[in-house]
């Protein structure tokens, strides 16, 4: 049990690292700047370091959700396709979370047009999903 939780946590961290790397280089490829750590810190009026911590906590929580809820219930045997499906679910859940945060906090403005932001968010979450699923291996 303990090694399973550790694996899920490490998968969430690694998935978040890879997703964050893509976010950092995406503006060089014409995508809008995406910095959820800044968005979280700005909305909650906390230091940027807290935004970074929250960003990684969310990645860990998503990985735990995958390991305990998504993986046992979704019968996709190919891990790559299961990761893509999980990435879509993570995107939808993240957007719901952002809407809820928008009700609780004043959200800072986001860069770029809505279609480009959606494309960038989709790419980021699918990459997160694939990396997380490949590390967990279910």
mmCIF file of the C-alpha atoms, coordinates in Angstrom:
data_MODEL
# 
_entry.id   MODEL 
# 
loop_
_atom_site.group_PDB 
_atom_site.id 
_atom_site.type_symbol 
_atom_site.label_atom_id 
_atom_site.label_alt_id 
_atom_site.label_comp_id 
_atom_site.label_asym_id 
_atom_site.label_entity_id 
_atom_site.label_seq_id 
_atom_site.pdbx_PDB_ins_code 
_atom_site.Cartn_x 
_atom_site.Cartn_y 
_atom_site.Cartn_z 
_atom_site.occupancy 
_atom_site.B_iso_or_equiv 
_atom_site.pdbx_formal_charge 
_atom_site.auth_seq_id 
_atom_site.auth_comp_id 
_atom_site.auth_asym_id 
_atom_site.auth_atom_id 
_atom_site.pdbx_PDB_model_num 
ATOM 1   C CA . UNK A 1 1   ? 0.000   0.000  0.000   1.00 0.00 ? 1   UNK A CA 1 
ATOM 2   C CA . UNK A 1 2   ? 2.706   2.485  0.986   1.00 0.00 ? 2   UNK A CA 1 
ATOM 3   C CA . UNK A 1 3   ? 4.740   1.822  -2.164  1.00 0.00 ? 3   UNK A CA 1 
ATOM 4   C CA . UNK A 1 4   ? 1.592   2.302  -4.262  1.00 0.00 ? 4   UNK A CA 1 
ATOM 5   C CA . UNK A 1 5   ? 0.919   5.728  -2.724  1.00 0.00 ? 5   UNK A CA 1 
ATOM 6   C CA . UNK A 1 6   ? 4.580   6.660  -3.197  1.00 0.00 ? 6   UNK A CA 1 
ATOM 7   C CA . UNK A 1 7   ? 4.375   5.609  -6.851  1.00 0.00 ? 7   UNK A CA 1 
ATOM 8   C CA . UNK A 1 8   ? 1.241   7.717  -7.379  1.00 0.00 ? 8   UNK A CA 1 
ATOM 9   C CA . UNK A 1 9   ? 2.858   10.740 -5.712  1.00 0.00 ? 9   UNK A CA 1 
ATOM 10  C CA . UNK A 1 10  ? 6.013   10.395 -7.813  1.00 0.00 ? 10  UNK A CA 1 
ATOM 11  C CA . UNK A 1 11  ? 3.888   9.998  -10.958 1.00 0.00 ? 11  UNK A CA 1 
ATOM 12  C CA . UNK A 1 12  ? 2.010   13.202 -10.114 1.00 0.00 ? 12  UNK A CA 1 
ATOM 13  C CA . UNK A 1 13  ? 5.251   15.074 -9.529  1.00 0.00 ? 13  UNK A CA 1 
ATOM 14  C CA . UNK A 1 14  ? 6.861   13.790 -12.733 1.00 0.00 ? 14  UNK A CA 1 
ATOM 15  C CA . UNK A 1 15  ? 3.714   14.461 -14.785 1.00 0.00 ? 15  UNK A CA 1 
ATOM 16  C CA . UNK A 1 16  ? 3.588   17.997 -13.381 1.00 0.00 ? 16  UNK A CA 1 
ATOM 17  C CA . UNK A 1 17  ? 7.286   18.570 -14.112 1.00 0.00 ? 17  UNK A CA 1 
ATOM 18  C CA . UNK A 1 18  ? 6.884   17.527 -17.761 1.00 0.00 ? 18  UNK A CA 1 
ATOM 19  C CA . UNK A 1 19  ? 3.654   19.506 -18.174 1.00 0.00 ? 19  UNK A CA 1 
ATOM 20  C CA . UNK A 1 20  ? 5.291   22.561 -16.605 1.00 0.00 ? 20  UNK A CA 1 
ATOM 21  C CA . UNK A 1 21  ? 8.274   22.249 -18.940 1.00 0.00 ? 21  UNK A CA 1 
ATOM 22  C CA . UNK A 1 22  ? 5.905   22.330 -21.888 1.00 0.00 ? 22  UNK A CA 1 
ATOM 23  C CA . UNK A 1 23  ? 4.145   25.378 -20.420 1.00 0.00 ? 23  UNK A CA 1 
ATOM 24  C CA . UNK A 1 24  ? 7.455   27.177 -20.122 1.00 0.00 ? 24  UNK A CA 1 
ATOM 25  C CA . UNK A 1 25  ? 8.454   26.587 -23.769 1.00 0.00 ? 25  UNK A CA 1 
ATOM 26  C CA . UNK A 1 26  ? 4.961   26.833 -25.310 1.00 0.00 ? 26  UNK A CA 1 
ATOM 27  C CA . UNK A 1 27  ? 5.106   30.631 -25.810 1.00 0.00 ? 27  UNK A CA 1 
ATOM 28  C CA . UNK A 1 28  ? 8.150   30.068 -28.059 1.00 0.00 ? 28  UNK A CA 1 
ATOM 29  C CA . UNK A 1 29  ? 5.872   27.990 -30.303 1.00 0.00 ? 29  UNK A CA 1 
ATOM 30  C CA . UNK A 1 30  ? 3.098   30.572 -30.575 1.00 0.00 ? 30  UNK A CA 1 
ATOM 31  C CA . UNK A 1 31  ? 1.022   29.360 -27.644 1.00 0.00 ? 31  UNK A CA 1 
ATOM 32  C CA . UNK A 1 32  ? -0.160  31.741 -24.931 1.00 0.00 ? 32  UNK A CA 1 
ATOM 33  C CA . UNK A 1 33  ? 1.769   32.001 -21.676 1.00 0.00 ? 33  UNK A CA 1 
ATOM 34  C CA . UNK A 1 34  ? 0.330   29.532 -19.207 1.00 0.00 ? 34  UNK A CA 1 
ATOM 35  C CA . UNK A 1 35  ? 1.497   29.761 -15.610 1.00 0.00 ? 35  UNK A CA 1 
ATOM 36  C CA . UNK A 1 36  ? -1.005  28.168 -13.215 1.00 0.00 ? 36  UNK A CA 1 
ATOM 37  C CA . UNK A 1 37  ? 1.378   28.794 -10.306 1.00 0.00 ? 37  UNK A CA 1 
ATOM 38  C CA . UNK A 1 38  ? 1.070   32.548 -10.984 1.00 0.00 ? 38  UNK A CA 1 
ATOM 39  C CA . UNK A 1 39  ? -2.683  32.273 -11.461 1.00 0.00 ? 39  UNK A CA 1 
ATOM 40  C CA . UNK A 1 40  ? -3.081  30.450 -8.132  1.00 0.00 ? 40  UNK A CA 1 
ATOM 41  C CA . UNK A 1 41  ? -0.770  32.838 -6.281  1.00 0.00 ? 41  UNK A CA 1 
ATOM 42  C CA . UNK A 1 42  ? -2.412  35.916 -7.809  1.00 0.00 ? 42  UNK A CA 1 
ATOM 43  C CA . UNK A 1 43  ? -5.958  34.742 -7.158  1.00 0.00 ? 43  UNK A CA 1 
ATOM 44  C CA . UNK A 1 44  ? -5.254  33.810 -3.556  1.00 0.00 ? 44  UNK A CA 1 
ATOM 45  C CA . UNK A 1 45  ? -2.922  36.754 -2.916  1.00 0.00 ? 45  UNK A CA 1 
ATOM 46  C CA . UNK A 1 46  ? -0.114  34.499 -1.700  1.00 0.00 ? 46  UNK A CA 1 
ATOM 47  C CA . UNK A 1 47  ? 3.585   34.363 -2.623  1.00 0.00 ? 47  UNK A CA 1 
ATOM 48  C CA . UNK A 1 48  ? 4.509   32.742 -5.935  1.00 0.00 ? 48  UNK A CA 1 
ATOM 49  C CA . UNK A 1 49  ? 6.242   29.921 -4.023  1.00 0.00 ? 49  UNK A CA 1 
ATOM 50  C CA . UNK A 1 50  ? 2.858   28.958 -2.576  1.00 0.00 ? 50  UNK A CA 1 
ATOM 51  C CA . UNK A 1 51  ? 1.434   28.971 -6.121  1.00 0.00 ? 51  UNK A CA 1 
ATOM 52  C CA . UNK A 1 52  ? 4.177   26.543 -7.193  1.00 0.00 ? 52  UNK A CA 1 
ATOM 53  C CA . UNK A 1 53  ? 3.471   24.271 -4.226  1.00 0.00 ? 53  UNK A CA 1 
ATOM 54  C CA . UNK A 1 54  ? -0.261  24.290 -4.980  1.00 0.00 ? 54  UNK A CA 1 
ATOM 55  C CA . UNK A 1 55  ? 0.455   23.521 -8.648  1.00 0.00 ? 55  UNK A CA 1 
ATOM 56  C CA . UNK A 1 56  ? 2.418   20.399 -7.666  1.00 0.00 ? 56  UNK A CA 1 
ATOM 57  C CA . UNK A 1 57  ? -0.149  19.395 -5.026  1.00 0.00 ? 57  UNK A CA 1 
ATOM 58  C CA . UNK A 1 58  ? -2.804  19.459 -7.749  1.00 0.00 ? 58  UNK A CA 1 
ATOM 59  C CA . UNK A 1 59  ? -0.645  17.187 -9.912  1.00 0.00 ? 59  UNK A CA 1 
ATOM 60  C CA . UNK A 1 60  ? -0.261  14.760 -7.018  1.00 0.00 ? 60  UNK A CA 1 
ATOM 61  C CA . UNK A 1 61  ? -3.999  14.826 -6.301  1.00 0.00 ? 61  UNK A CA 1 
ATOM 62  C CA . UNK A 1 62  ? -4.776  14.128 -9.958  1.00 0.00 ? 62  UNK A CA 1 
ATOM 63  C CA . UNK A 1 63  ? -2.349  11.175 -9.931  1.00 0.00 ? 63  UNK A CA 1 
ATOM 64  C CA . UNK A 1 64  ? -4.004  9.793  -6.781  1.00 0.00 ? 64  UNK A CA 1 
ATOM 65  C CA . UNK A 1 65  ? -7.394  10.240 -8.474  1.00 0.00 ? 65  UNK A CA 1 
ATOM 66  C CA . UNK A 1 66  ? -6.056  8.318  -11.469 1.00 0.00 ? 66  UNK A CA 1 
ATOM 67  C CA . UNK A 1 67  ? -4.650  5.477  -9.388  1.00 0.00 ? 67  UNK A CA 1 
ATOM 68  C CA . UNK A 1 68  ? -7.621  4.981  -7.107  1.00 0.00 ? 68  UNK A CA 1 
ATOM 69  C CA . UNK A 1 69  ? -10.634 6.073  -9.181  1.00 0.00 ? 69  UNK A CA 1 
ATOM 70  C CA . UNK A 1 70  ? -9.926  6.333  -12.910 1.00 0.00 ? 70  UNK A CA 1 
ATOM 71  C CA . UNK A 1 71  ? -7.630  3.346  -13.544 1.00 0.00 ? 71  UNK A CA 1 
ATOM 72  C CA . UNK A 1 72  ? -9.799  0.720  -11.829 1.00 0.00 ? 72  UNK A CA 1 
ATOM 73  C CA . UNK A 1 73  ? -12.931 1.857  -13.682 1.00 0.00 ? 73  UNK A CA 1 
ATOM 74  C CA . UNK A 1 74  ? -11.671 2.586  -17.219 1.00 0.00 ? 74  UNK A CA 1 
ATOM 75  C CA . UNK A 1 75  ? -11.058 -0.496 -19.327 1.00 0.00 ? 75  UNK A CA 1 
ATOM 76  C CA . UNK A 1 76  ? -8.510  0.858  -21.799 1.00 0.00 ? 76  UNK A CA 1 
ATOM 77  C CA . UNK A 1 77  ? -5.601  -1.563 -21.926 1.00 0.00 ? 77  UNK A CA 1 
ATOM 78  C CA . UNK A 1 78  ? -3.226  0.583  -23.992 1.00 0.00 ? 78  UNK A CA 1 
ATOM 79  C CA . UNK A 1 79  ? -1.468  2.893  -21.500 1.00 0.00 ? 79  UNK A CA 1 
ATOM 80  C CA . UNK A 1 80  ? -0.863  5.608  -24.089 1.00 0.00 ? 80  UNK A CA 1 
ATOM 81  C CA . UNK A 1 81  ? -4.567  5.862  -24.942 1.00 0.00 ? 81  UNK A CA 1 
ATOM 82  C CA . UNK A 1 82  ? -5.529  5.532  -21.282 1.00 0.00 ? 82  UNK A CA 1 
ATOM 83  C CA . UNK A 1 83  ? -3.183  8.465  -20.576 1.00 0.00 ? 83  UNK A CA 1 
ATOM 84  C CA . UNK A 1 84  ? -4.839  10.550 -23.290 1.00 0.00 ? 84  UNK A CA 1 
ATOM 85  C CA . UNK A 1 85  ? -8.283  9.765  -21.855 1.00 0.00 ? 85  UNK A CA 1 
ATOM 86  C CA . UNK A 1 86  ? -7.064  10.627 -18.369 1.00 0.00 ? 86  UNK A CA 1 
ATOM 87  C CA . UNK A 1 87  ? -5.578  13.885 -19.698 1.00 0.00 ? 87  UNK A CA 1 
ATOM 88  C CA . UNK A 1 88  ? -9.012  14.866 -21.039 1.00 0.00 ? 88  UNK A CA 1 
ATOM 89  C CA . UNK A 1 89  ? -10.602 14.085 -17.670 1.00 0.00 ? 89  UNK A CA 1 
ATOM 90  C CA . UNK A 1 90  ? -7.878  16.054 -15.865 1.00 0.00 ? 90  UNK A CA 1 
ATOM 91  C CA . UNK A 1 91  ? -8.509  19.028 -18.186 1.00 0.00 ? 91  UNK A CA 1 
ATOM 92  C CA . UNK A 1 92  ? -12.249 18.962 -17.489 1.00 0.00 ? 92  UNK A CA 1 
ATOM 93  C CA . UNK A 1 93  ? -11.700 18.673 -13.727 1.00 0.00 ? 93  UNK A CA 1 
ATOM 94  C CA . UNK A 1 94  ? -9.108  21.473 -13.805 1.00 0.00 ? 94  UNK A CA 1 
ATOM 95  C CA . UNK A 1 95  ? -11.530 23.730 -15.673 1.00 0.00 ? 95  UNK A CA 1 
ATOM 96  C CA . UNK A 1 96  ? -14.282 23.013 -13.157 1.00 0.00 ? 96  UNK A CA 1 
ATOM 97  C CA . UNK A 1 97  ? -11.807 23.826 -10.388 1.00 0.00 ? 97  UNK A CA 1 
ATOM 98  C CA . UNK A 1 98  ? -10.865 27.091 -12.094 1.00 0.00 ? 98  UNK A CA 1 
ATOM 99  C CA . UNK A 1 99  ? -14.539 28.069 -12.402 1.00 0.00 ? 99  UNK A CA 1 
ATOM 100 C CA . UNK A 1 100 ? -15.046 27.383 -8.692  1.00 0.00 ? 100 UNK A CA 1 
ATOM 101 C CA . UNK A 1 101 ? -11.914 29.405 -7.871  1.00 0.00 ? 101 UNK A CA 1 
ATOM 102 C CA . UNK A 1 102 ? -13.314 32.209 -10.026 1.00 0.00 ? 102 UNK A CA 1 
ATOM 103 C CA . UNK A 1 103 ? -16.376 32.283 -7.782  1.00 0.00 ? 103 UNK A CA 1 
ATOM 104 C CA . UNK A 1 104 ? -14.259 32.439 -4.641  1.00 0.00 ? 104 UNK A CA 1 
ATOM 105 C CA . UNK A 1 105 ? -11.381 34.678 -5.769  1.00 0.00 ? 105 UNK A CA 1 
ATOM 106 C CA . UNK A 1 106 ? -10.759 37.460 -8.239  1.00 0.00 ? 106 UNK A CA 1 
ATOM 107 C CA . UNK A 1 107 ? -8.841  35.729 -11.009 1.00 0.00 ? 107 UNK A CA 1 
ATOM 108 C CA . UNK A 1 108 ? -6.071  37.562 -12.843 1.00 0.00 ? 108 UNK A CA 1 
ATOM 109 C CA . UNK A 1 109 ? -6.485  37.928 -16.621 1.00 0.00 ? 109 UNK A CA 1 
ATOM 110 C CA . UNK A 1 110 ? -5.128  35.185 -18.884 1.00 0.00 ? 110 UNK A CA 1 
ATOM 111 C CA . UNK A 1 111 ? -2.982  35.651 -21.994 1.00 0.00 ? 111 UNK A CA 1 
ATOM 112 C CA . UNK A 1 112 ? -3.995  34.692 -25.528 1.00 0.00 ? 112 UNK A CA 1 
ATOM 113 C CA . UNK A 1 113 ? -7.237  33.930 -27.303 1.00 0.00 ? 113 UNK A CA 1 
ATOM 114 C CA . UNK A 1 114 ? -9.648  31.368 -25.905 1.00 0.00 ? 114 UNK A CA 1 
ATOM 115 C CA . UNK A 1 115 ? -9.068  28.799 -28.715 1.00 0.00 ? 115 UNK A CA 1 
ATOM 116 C CA . UNK A 1 116 ? -5.285  28.976 -28.261 1.00 0.00 ? 116 UNK A CA 1 
ATOM 117 C CA . UNK A 1 117 ? -5.607  28.733 -24.475 1.00 0.00 ? 117 UNK A CA 1 
ATOM 118 C CA . UNK A 1 118 ? -7.848  25.692 -24.839 1.00 0.00 ? 118 UNK A CA 1 
ATOM 119 C CA . UNK A 1 119 ? -5.394  24.053 -27.240 1.00 0.00 ? 119 UNK A CA 1 
ATOM 120 C CA . UNK A 1 120 ? -2.480  24.760 -24.902 1.00 0.00 ? 120 UNK A CA 1 
ATOM 121 C CA . UNK A 1 121 ? -4.416  23.441 -21.891 1.00 0.00 ? 121 UNK A CA 1 
ATOM 122 C CA . UNK A 1 122 ? -5.407  20.318 -23.831 1.00 0.00 ? 122 UNK A CA 1 
ATOM 123 C CA . UNK A 1 123 ? -1.819  19.604 -24.877 1.00 0.00 ? 123 UNK A CA 1 
ATOM 124 C CA . UNK A 1 124 ? -0.533  20.174 -21.343 1.00 0.00 ? 124 UNK A CA 1 
ATOM 125 C CA . UNK A 1 125 ? -3.118  17.968 -19.661 1.00 0.00 ? 125 UNK A CA 1 
ATOM 126 C CA . UNK A 1 126 ? -2.807  15.162 -22.213 1.00 0.00 ? 126 UNK A CA 1 
ATOM 127 C CA . UNK A 1 127 ? 0.977   15.159 -21.735 1.00 0.00 ? 127 UNK A CA 1 
ATOM 128 C CA . UNK A 1 128 ? 0.419   15.141 -17.964 1.00 0.00 ? 128 UNK A CA 1 
ATOM 129 C CA . UNK A 1 129 ? -2.001  12.232 -18.341 1.00 0.00 ? 129 UNK A CA 1 
ATOM 130 C CA . UNK A 1 130 ? 0.303   10.152 -20.542 1.00 0.00 ? 130 UNK A CA 1 
ATOM 131 C CA . UNK A 1 131 ? 3.337   10.682 -18.302 1.00 0.00 ? 131 UNK A CA 1 
ATOM 132 C CA . UNK A 1 132 ? 1.364   9.954  -15.135 1.00 0.00 ? 132 UNK A CA 1 
ATOM 133 C CA . UNK A 1 133 ? -0.212  6.795  -16.558 1.00 0.00 ? 133 UNK A CA 1 
ATOM 134 C CA . UNK A 1 134 ? 3.094   5.510  -17.948 1.00 0.00 ? 134 UNK A CA 1 
ATOM 135 C CA . UNK A 1 135 ? 4.756   5.959  -14.528 1.00 0.00 ? 135 UNK A CA 1 
ATOM 136 C CA . UNK A 1 136 ? 1.897   4.287  -12.632 1.00 0.00 ? 136 UNK A CA 1 
ATOM 137 C CA . UNK A 1 137 ? 1.513   1.583  -15.250 1.00 0.00 ? 137 UNK A CA 1 
ATOM 138 C CA . UNK A 1 138 ? -2.094  0.505  -14.692 1.00 0.00 ? 138 UNK A CA 1 
# 
